[in-house]
mmCIF file of C-alpha atoms in Angstrom:
data_model
loop_
_atom_site.group_PDB
_atom_site.id
_atom_site.type_symbol
_atom_site.label_atom_id
_atom_site.label_comp_id
_atom_site.label_asym_id
_atom_site.label_seq_id
_atom_site.Cartn_x
_atom_site.Cartn_y
_atom_site.Cartn_z
ATOM 1 C CA MET A 1031 -11.718 -34.735 -56.170
ATOM 2 C CA GLU A 1032 -10.306 -36.152 -52.954
ATOM 3 C CA GLU A 1033 -7.303 -33.852 -52.906
ATOM 4 C CA PRO A 1034 -9.236 -30.562 -52.448
ATOM 5 C CA LEU A 1035 -11.041 -32.034 -49.413
ATOM 6 C CA THR A 1036 -7.790 -33.126 -47.798
ATOM 7 C CA ASN A 1037 -6.246 -29.705 -48.352
ATOM 8 C CA LYS A 1038 -9.336 -28.026 -46.926
ATOM 9 C CA LYS A 1039 -9.178 -30.128 -43.733
ATOM 10 C CA ALA A 1040 -5.483 -29.359 -43.266
ATOM 11 C CA SER A 1041 -6.018 -25.606 -43.701
ATOM 12 C CA THR A 1042 -8.945 -25.633 -41.238
ATOM 13 C CA LYS A 1043 -6.767 -27.141 -38.535
ATOM 14 C CA ARG A 1044 -4.106 -24.476 -39.060
ATOM 15 C CA ARG A 1045 -6.587 -21.628 -38.549
ATOM 16 C CA GLU A 1046 -7.642 -22.807 -35.089
ATOM 17 C CA PRO A 1047 -5.455 -21.438 -32.309
ATOM 18 C CA ARG A 1048 -3.409 -24.124 -30.661
ATOM 19 C CA ARG A 1049 -4.559 -24.836 -27.134
ATOM 20 C CA HIS A 1050 -1.909 -25.513 -24.529
ATOM 21 C CA THR A 1051 -3.487 -28.313 -22.577
ATOM 22 C CA LEU A 1052 -2.208 -30.839 -20.115
ATOM 23 C CA ASN A 1053 -3.663 -34.303 -19.653
ATOM 24 C CA ASN A 1054 -7.450 -34.639 -19.729
ATOM 25 C CA GLY A 1055 -7.951 -31.275 -21.483
ATOM 26 C CA ILE A 1056 -6.872 -29.023 -18.573
ATOM 27 C CA ASP A 1057 -5.862 -25.663 -20.003
ATOM 28 C CA TYR A 1058 -2.335 -24.615 -18.955
ATOM 29 C CA ASN A 1059 -3.238 -20.897 -18.939
ATOM 30 C CA MET A 1060 -6.266 -21.561 -16.753
ATOM 31 C CA LEU A 1061 -4.053 -23.466 -14.318
ATOM 32 C CA LYS A 1062 -1.550 -20.608 -14.290
ATOM 33 C CA ARG A 1063 -4.334 -18.070 -13.683
ATOM 34 C CA MET A 1064 -5.698 -20.163 -10.812
ATOM 35 C CA LYS A 1065 -2.230 -20.145 -9.233
ATOM 36 C CA GLN A 1066 -2.012 -16.350 -9.631
ATOM 37 C CA LEU A 1067 -5.421 -15.904 -8.006
ATOM 38 C CA GLU A 1068 -4.376 -18.173 -5.135
ATOM 39 C CA GLN A 1069 -1.218 -16.079 -4.617
ATOM 40 C CA GLU A 1070 -3.246 -12.866 -4.670
ATOM 41 C CA LYS A 1071 -5.670 -14.308 -2.122
ATOM 42 C CA ASP A 1072 -2.777 -15.348 0.152
ATOM 43 C CA ILE A 1073 -1.262 -11.849 0.006
ATOM 44 C CA LEU A 1074 -4.632 -10.269 0.775
ATOM 45 C CA LEU A 1075 -5.143 -12.598 3.744
ATOM 46 C CA GLN A 1076 -1.675 -11.700 5.049
ATOM 47 C CA GLY A 1077 -2.524 -8.024 4.649
ATOM 48 C CA LEU A 1078 -5.813 -8.487 6.466
ATOM 49 C CA GLU A 1079 -3.996 -10.206 9.328
ATOM 50 C CA ALA A 1080 -1.497 -7.327 9.500
ATOM 51 C CA VAL A 1081 -4.342 -4.796 9.532
ATOM 52 C CA GLU A 1082 -6.072 -6.692 12.350
ATOM 53 C CA ARG A 1083 -2.833 -6.758 14.398
ATOM 54 C CA SER A 1084 -2.395 -3.052 13.655
ATOM 55 C CA ARG A 1085 -5.940 -2.352 14.784
ATOM 56 C CA ASP A 1086 -5.257 -4.148 18.072
ATOM 57 C CA TRP A 1087 -2.024 -2.161 18.464
ATOM 58 C CA TYR A 1088 -3.843 1.142 17.857
ATOM 59 C CA HIS A 1089 -6.491 0.254 20.454
ATOM 60 C CA LYS A 1090 -3.799 -0.705 22.971
ATOM 61 C CA GLN A 1091 -1.946 2.591 22.356
ATOM 62 C CA ILE A 1092 -5.148 4.609 22.765
ATOM 63 C CA SER A 1093 -5.971 2.770 25.975
ATOM 64 C CA THR A 1094 -2.468 3.392 27.329
ATOM 65 C CA ILE A 1095 -2.719 7.105 26.536
ATOM 66 C CA GLN A 1096 -6.145 7.337 28.193
ATOM 67 C CA ASP A 1097 -4.719 5.665 31.323
ATOM 68 C CA LYS A 1098 -1.815 8.136 31.343
ATOM 69 C CA GLN A 1099 -4.251 11.032 30.965
ATOM 70 C CA LYS A 1100 -6.204 9.819 33.996
ATOM 71 C CA ASP A 1101 -3.022 9.447 36.062
ATOM 72 C CA ILE A 1102 -1.303 12.669 34.946
ATOM 73 C CA GLY A 1103 -2.138 14.585 38.134
ATOM 74 C CA LYS A 1104 -1.193 11.705 40.416
ATOM 75 C CA THR A 1105 2.405 11.313 39.251
ATOM 76 C CA THR A 1106 5.252 13.579 40.221
ATOM 77 C CA SER A 1107 6.682 15.784 37.519
ATOM 78 C CA ARG A 1108 9.424 14.215 35.449
ATOM 79 C CA SER A 1109 12.554 15.919 34.243
ATOM 80 C CA ASP A 1110 12.613 17.963 31.039
ATOM 81 C CA TYR A 1111 14.853 15.311 29.485
ATOM 82 C CA SER A 1112 12.127 12.701 29.899
ATOM 83 C CA VAL A 1113 9.551 15.000 28.319
ATOM 84 C CA GLU A 1114 11.930 15.816 25.449
ATOM 85 C CA ALA A 1115 12.751 12.117 24.919
ATOM 86 C CA HIS A 1116 9.042 11.292 24.862
ATOM 87 C CA GLN A 1117 8.473 14.086 22.329
ATOM 88 C CA GLU A 1118 11.208 12.671 20.052
ATOM 89 C CA ARG A 1119 9.711 9.170 20.303
ATOM 90 C CA MET A 1120 6.252 10.530 19.581
ATOM 91 C CA ASN A 1121 7.487 12.512 16.553
ATOM 92 C CA PHE A 1122 9.166 9.414 15.143
ATOM 93 C CA GLN A 1123 6.034 7.358 15.727
ATOM 94 C CA MET A 1124 3.775 10.000 14.184
ATOM 95 C CA ALA A 1125 5.953 10.186 11.071
ATOM 96 C CA ARG A 1126 5.827 6.399 10.643
ATOM 97 C CA ILE A 1127 2.068 6.270 11.195
ATOM 98 C CA PHE A 1128 1.576 9.112 8.698
ATOM 99 C CA GLU A 1129 3.679 7.240 6.134
ATOM 100 C CA VAL A 1130 1.775 3.961 6.647
ATOM 101 C CA ASN A 1131 -1.536 5.805 6.356
ATOM 102 C CA GLN A 1132 -0.402 7.351 3.066
ATOM 103 C CA GLN A 1133 0.600 3.907 1.761
ATOM 104 C CA LEU A 1134 -2.754 2.387 2.716
ATOM 105 C CA LYS A 1135 -4.663 5.312 1.229
ATOM 106 C CA ALA A 1136 -2.702 5.028 -2.041
ATOM 107 C CA LEU A 1137 -3.326 1.266 -2.152
ATOM 108 C CA VAL A 1138 -7.068 1.658 -1.626
ATOM 109 C CA GLU A 1139 -7.363 4.521 -4.118
ATOM 110 C CA SER A 1140 -5.369 2.666 -6.776
ATOM 111 C CA SER A 1141 -7.573 -0.393 -6.308
ATOM 112 C CA GLU A 1142 -10.696 1.714 -6.737
ATOM 113 C CA LYS A 1143 -9.351 3.387 -9.885
ATOM 114 C CA GLY A 1144 -7.734 0.357 -11.473
ATOM 115 C CA PHE A 1145 -4.127 -0.610 -11.949
ATOM 116 C CA PRO A 1146 -1.757 2.300 -11.226
ATOM 117 C CA LEU A 1147 0.173 3.954 -14.032
ATOM 118 C CA HIS A 1148 3.393 3.144 -12.160
ATOM 119 C CA MET A 1149 4.575 0.353 -9.925
ATOM 120 C CA ASN A 1150 5.278 2.532 -6.869
ATOM 121 C CA LEU A 1151 2.007 2.909 -4.990
ATOM 122 C CA ALA A 1152 3.591 5.527 -2.720
ATOM 123 C CA VAL A 1153 3.820 8.003 -5.593
ATOM 124 C CA PRO A 1154 0.464 9.464 -6.540
ATOM 125 C CA HIS A 1155 -0.454 8.809 -10.160
ATOM 126 C CA ARG A 1156 -1.860 11.271 -12.626
ATOM 127 C CA GLY A 1157 -5.247 12.491 -11.598
ATOM 128 C CA PRO A 1158 -6.674 14.264 -8.579
ATOM 129 C CA LEU A 1159 -3.818 13.268 -6.265
ATOM 130 C CA ALA A 1160 -1.104 14.529 -8.606
ATOM 131 C CA SER A 1161 -2.733 17.952 -8.774
ATOM 132 C CA ARG A 1162 -2.332 18.551 -5.038
ATOM 133 C CA THR A 1163 -0.228 21.583 -4.357
ATOM 134 C CA GLN A 1164 2.476 21.812 -1.715
ATOM 135 C CA ALA A 1165 0.197 24.134 0.277
ATOM 136 C CA GLN A 1166 -2.537 21.478 0.326
ATOM 137 C CA ILE A 1167 -0.038 18.834 1.447
ATOM 138 C CA ASN A 1168 1.286 21.099 4.207
ATOM 139 C CA SER A 1169 -2.209 22.081 5.361
ATOM 140 C CA ALA A 1170 -3.015 18.403 5.961
ATOM 141 C CA ARG A 1171 -0.378 18.295 8.699
ATOM 142 C CA PRO A 1172 -0.799 19.708 12.178
ATOM 143 C CA ALA A 1173 1.028 22.947 12.934
ATOM 144 C CA PRO A 1174 4.385 22.448 14.662
ATOM 145 C CA THR A 1175 4.511 23.182 18.381
ATOM 146 C CA SER A 1176 8.191 22.704 19.201
ATOM 147 C CA THR A 1177 11.647 22.538 17.657
ATOM 148 C CA SER A 1178 11.384 18.777 17.168
ATOM 149 C CA ASP A 1179 7.996 19.259 15.460
ATOM 150 C CA LEU A 1180 9.663 21.684 13.068
ATOM 151 C CA THR A 1181 12.298 19.058 12.304
ATOM 152 C CA VAL A 1182 9.654 16.419 11.625
ATOM 153 C CA LYS A 1183 7.776 18.864 9.409
ATOM 154 C CA LYS A 1184 10.947 19.683 7.460
ATOM 155 C CA ILE A 1185 11.720 15.997 6.976
ATOM 156 C CA SER A 1186 8.184 15.295 5.873
ATOM 157 C CA MET A 1187 8.223 18.249 3.483
ATOM 158 C CA LEU A 1188 11.502 17.011 1.974
ATOM 159 C CA LYS A 1189 9.994 13.537 1.524
ATOM 160 C CA ASP A 1190 7.005 15.067 -0.260
ATOM 161 C CA GLN A 1191 9.288 17.109 -2.496
ATOM 162 C CA ASN A 1192 11.340 14.012 -3.306
ATOM 163 C CA LYS A 1193 8.180 12.149 -4.237
ATOM 164 C CA LEU A 1194 7.102 14.986 -6.505
ATOM 165 C CA LEU A 1195 10.564 15.132 -8.110
ATOM 166 C CA THR A 1196 10.665 11.399 -8.734
ATOM 167 C CA ASN A 1197 7.147 11.350 -10.180
ATOM 168 C CA VAL A 1198 7.586 10.102 -13.746
ATOM 169 C CA SER A 1199 5.586 12.217 -16.173
#
């Protein structure tokens, strides 16, 4: 009669999932998860710091522009080259700001909706964003006012088309 009890104890132990523990019963998976959460927290803190620096930069840029607007009548007129160079710089800056804003918007929206269906947050996933037409994308941009604005618009449109073409279905 002793043999059936011994076999029963051995089979009970086999059914229990094996726990991967370190000394003193610390679960290895729990330790790994804690490390992942710590890494995620560090990344979020770095992002928050970058956003705060960006916010300061935006305020400084706005203040500088307001000062220039106040002083516009006081300064002598500059050459057309200076105005054209400023326009090129502004177009480049606007394109970069637009791109960063799209990245942030995609990050926030993907966080609200859960993990994205793809690893590239810049590409809109299936859903309301993917159904945007080219006309809707173009209408979100300001109308071009000069030749350099047309160039920026063309570049931006090509980027949007590339994103749509690379969107994995």
